[in-house]
């Protein structure tokens, strides 16, 4: 005996609702986050111009999703993602933080439209930029400051900065932004310590 259409519809309806709920959950958009500049103490003096080079970022952490790291285990938050590549976000925030801390210096990002030859190069090699199992936000890596010119001096500084991550992704991202600000504090000190290379005045240059 064939089932009546009404009975068949009642049997299929719960399955259809379950599939719709599953697809809706899988298709929900994540919340997008950015690394924001954090104001610090302005410091006078220092060479100019300053170029912030493209940030080196490990491929294991170069994900859209925001990462929490515990030892060799990475946990990806499917509901929270970076607005663009983490390396680009860090570089832009670091350049903005340095410009605020060194008001007497021109600071710009590598590849920007500014056409000038930098006197100082800032490089950042990141090994960790994430939350950890202890509830801390961690920024680790190496900061390298190069002074171009005849002296060709460079300073390489190991970086390992931590701060309480707080509760939730928004608090973690705010802590990571604050750590980039702390890194800018260190970089500003190193930049100001670099010797300024003076160009001798020539016949066509004012003394």
Short mmCIF file of C-alpha atoms in Angstrom, two decimals:
data_model
loop_
_atom_site.label_atom_id
_atom_site.label_comp_id
_atom_site.label_asym_id
_atom_site.label_seq_id
_atom_site.Cartn_x
_atom_site.Cartn_y
_atom_site.Cartn_z
CA UNK A 1 0.00 0.00 0.00
CA UNK A 2 1.34 3.46 -0.92
CA UNK A 3 1.76 6.05 1.77
CA UNK A 4 -0.43 9.07 1.46
CA UNK A 5 1.33 12.31 0.42
CA UNK A 6 0.53 13.90 3.79
CA UNK A 7 2.19 11.07 5.75
CA UNK A 8 5.26 11.15 3.47
CA UNK A 9 5.57 14.90 3.91
CA UNK A 10 5.38 14.56 7.70
CA UNK A 11 8.12 11.91 7.62
CA UNK A 12 10.48 14.00 5.46
CA UNK A 13 9.92 17.36 7.19
CA UNK A 14 12.13 16.73 10.28
CA UNK A 15 15.00 15.55 8.04
CA UNK A 16 14.70 18.68 5.93
CA UNK A 17 14.81 20.93 8.99
CA UNK A 18 17.89 19.12 10.32
CA UNK A 19 19.72 19.55 6.98
CA UNK A 20 18.83 23.23 6.85
CA UNK A 21 20.15 23.78 10.36
CA UNK A 22 23.38 21.96 9.53
CA UNK A 23 23.95 23.97 6.36
CA UNK A 24 23.15 27.20 8.15
CA UNK A 25 25.69 26.46 10.86
CA UNK A 26 28.40 25.53 8.37
CA UNK A 27 27.77 28.59 6.25
CA UNK A 28 27.83 31.19 9.02
CA UNK A 29 30.45 33.89 8.52
CA UNK A 30 33.25 34.30 11.10
CA UNK A 31 33.89 37.53 12.96
CA UNK A 32 36.79 39.42 11.36
CA UNK A 33 39.56 41.07 13.38
CA UNK A 34 42.49 43.42 12.75
CA UNK A 35 45.72 44.25 14.56
CA UNK A 36 45.22 47.86 15.64
CA UNK A 37 47.85 50.55 16.39
CA UNK A 38 48.36 51.26 20.09
CA UNK A 39 49.64 54.66 21.20
CA UNK A 40 52.89 54.91 23.13
CA UNK A 41 55.36 57.53 24.36
CA UNK A 42 56.67 59.79 21.59
CA UNK A 43 60.47 59.98 21.39
CA UNK A 44 62.39 62.86 19.85
CA UNK A 45 65.31 62.49 17.49
CA UNK A 46 66.37 59.54 15.38
CA UNK A 47 67.27 59.00 11.74
CA UNK A 48 64.82 59.29 8.87
CA UNK A 49 63.36 57.90 6.61
CA UNK A 50 62.52 54.52 8.17
CA UNK A 51 61.16 51.61 6.12
CA UNK A 52 59.29 48.71 7.75
CA UNK A 53 59.99 45.66 5.62
CA UNK A 54 57.48 42.91 4.92
CA UNK A 55 57.05 40.77 8.04
CA UNK A 56 58.29 37.18 7.87
CA UNK A 57 55.61 34.86 9.23
CA UNK A 58 55.69 31.05 9.70
CA UNK A 59 53.44 29.14 7.32
CA UNK A 60 51.99 27.10 10.20
CA UNK A 61 50.50 30.28 11.70
CA UNK A 62 49.70 32.02 8.42
CA UNK A 63 46.01 31.16 8.54
CA UNK A 64 42.79 33.08 8.11
CA UNK A 65 41.53 31.71 11.42
CA UNK A 66 42.90 33.06 14.69
CA UNK A 67 45.24 30.52 16.26
CA UNK A 68 45.86 29.33 19.81
CA UNK A 69 49.08 27.39 20.28
CA UNK A 70 49.84 24.82 22.98
CA UNK A 71 53.24 23.23 22.46
CA UNK A 72 53.17 21.57 19.05
CA UNK A 73 49.37 21.71 18.82
CA UNK A 74 47.53 24.48 16.97
CA UNK A 75 43.83 25.19 17.53
CA UNK A 76 42.01 27.21 14.88
CA UNK A 77 38.95 29.27 15.80
CA UNK A 78 36.43 28.67 13.02
CA UNK A 79 34.31 31.59 14.25
CA UNK A 80 37.11 34.21 14.28
CA UNK A 81 39.41 35.21 11.42
CA UNK A 82 41.94 37.88 10.52
CA UNK A 83 40.75 40.55 8.10
CA UNK A 84 43.80 39.88 5.91
CA UNK A 85 47.12 38.04 6.13
CA UNK A 86 48.50 38.30 9.71
CA UNK A 87 51.93 39.40 8.42
CA UNK A 88 50.35 42.35 6.59
CA UNK A 89 48.31 43.34 9.65
CA UNK A 90 51.36 43.22 11.93
CA UNK A 91 53.49 45.23 9.49
CA UNK A 92 50.86 47.94 9.08
CA UNK A 93 50.31 48.25 12.83
CA UNK A 94 54.06 48.30 13.52
CA UNK A 95 54.61 51.07 10.96
CA UNK A 96 51.77 53.14 12.44
CA UNK A 97 53.05 52.59 15.98
CA UNK A 98 56.58 53.64 14.98
CA UNK A 99 55.32 56.76 13.19
CA UNK A 100 53.50 57.79 16.37
CA UNK A 101 56.53 57.10 18.58
CA UNK A 102 59.02 58.81 16.23
CA UNK A 103 57.20 61.99 15.16
CA UNK A 104 60.42 63.43 13.71
CA UNK A 105 60.97 60.48 11.36
CA UNK A 106 59.22 59.53 8.15
CA UNK A 107 58.05 55.92 8.59
CA UNK A 108 56.60 53.91 5.73
CA UNK A 109 55.88 50.32 4.69
CA UNK A 110 57.86 48.44 2.08
CA UNK A 111 56.01 48.56 -1.22
CA UNK A 112 54.13 51.76 -0.39
CA UNK A 113 53.80 54.63 -2.84
CA UNK A 114 56.44 56.71 -1.02
CA UNK A 115 59.41 57.11 -3.38
CA UNK A 116 62.40 57.76 -1.15
CA UNK A 117 65.52 55.89 -0.14
CA UNK A 118 65.29 54.78 3.52
CA UNK A 119 68.15 55.33 5.92
CA UNK A 120 66.89 52.68 8.37
CA UNK A 121 65.32 49.29 7.62
CA UNK A 122 63.16 47.49 10.18
CA UNK A 123 62.72 43.73 9.77
CA UNK A 124 60.59 41.42 11.90
CA UNK A 125 60.77 37.64 11.76
CA UNK A 126 57.81 36.23 13.71
CA UNK A 127 57.92 32.75 15.25
CA UNK A 128 54.72 33.05 17.35
CA UNK A 129 51.75 35.41 17.27
CA UNK A 130 48.90 33.70 19.09
CA UNK A 131 47.32 32.77 22.37
CA UNK A 132 48.78 29.92 24.38
CA UNK A 133 47.55 27.23 26.75
CA UNK A 134 48.30 29.39 29.81
CA UNK A 135 45.89 32.13 28.72
CA UNK A 136 48.64 34.45 27.49
CA UNK A 137 49.00 36.37 24.25
CA UNK A 138 52.48 35.78 22.82
CA UNK A 139 54.57 37.68 20.26
CA UNK A 140 57.95 36.05 19.66
CA UNK A 141 60.61 36.29 16.98
CA UNK A 142 63.55 38.48 16.02
CA UNK A 143 63.66 42.24 15.41
CA UNK A 144 66.46 43.48 13.15
CA UNK A 145 67.29 47.17 12.62
CA UNK A 146 69.65 48.03 9.74
CA UNK A 147 71.23 51.45 9.31
CA UNK A 148 72.20 52.01 5.68
CA UNK A 149 75.20 54.06 4.64
CA UNK A 150 78.93 53.81 5.14
CA UNK A 151 78.68 52.50 8.70
CA UNK A 152 76.22 49.75 7.80
CA UNK A 153 75.38 48.99 11.41
CA UNK A 154 72.68 46.53 12.43
CA UNK A 155 71.05 45.48 15.69
CA UNK A 156 69.39 42.08 16.11
CA UNK A 157 67.08 41.78 19.12
CA UNK A 158 65.32 38.57 20.22
CA UNK A 159 61.66 39.21 20.98
CA UNK A 160 59.46 37.34 23.45
CA UNK A 161 56.56 39.45 24.69
CA UNK A 162 53.59 38.13 26.66
CA UNK A 163 50.42 39.65 28.10
CA UNK A 164 47.23 38.24 29.63
CA UNK A 165 44.93 37.22 26.79
CA UNK A 166 41.75 37.96 28.75
CA UNK A 167 38.47 36.22 27.98
CA UNK A 168 37.31 35.75 24.42
CA UNK A 169 38.78 36.41 21.00
CA UNK A 170 38.32 40.18 21.10
CA UNK A 171 40.39 40.41 24.28
CA UNK A 172 43.09 38.16 22.75
CA UNK A 173 43.34 40.34 19.65
CA UNK A 174 43.53 43.49 21.79
CA UNK A 175 46.40 41.93 23.76
CA UNK A 176 48.22 40.96 20.57
CA UNK A 177 47.82 44.53 19.30
CA UNK A 178 49.27 45.82 22.57
CA UNK A 179 52.27 43.49 22.15
CA UNK A 180 52.96 44.97 18.70
CA UNK A 181 52.89 48.36 20.43
CA UNK A 182 55.46 47.13 22.96
CA UNK A 183 57.59 45.89 20.08
CA UNK A 184 57.38 49.35 18.52
CA UNK A 185 58.64 50.82 21.82
CA UNK A 186 61.72 48.58 21.58
CA UNK A 187 62.23 49.31 17.89
CA UNK A 188 62.00 53.07 18.46
CA UNK A 189 64.76 52.89 21.07
CA UNK A 190 66.99 50.91 18.69
CA UNK A 191 66.29 53.30 15.80
CA UNK A 192 67.15 56.36 17.90
CA UNK A 193 70.42 54.69 18.93
CA UNK A 194 71.48 54.25 15.30
CA UNK A 195 74.19 56.72 14.19
CA UNK A 196 72.99 59.36 11.76
CA UNK A 197 75.12 59.31 8.62
CA UNK A 198 75.81 62.88 7.57
CA UNK A 199 76.30 63.57 3.85
CA UNK A 200 79.08 66.11 3.24
CA UNK A 201 77.94 69.26 1.49
CA UNK A 202 79.06 69.34 -2.14
CA UNK A 203 79.36 72.30 -4.52
CA UNK A 204 75.69 71.99 -5.51
CA UNK A 205 74.43 71.30 -1.99
CA UNK A 206 73.85 73.86 0.76
CA UNK A 207 76.29 73.57 3.66
#
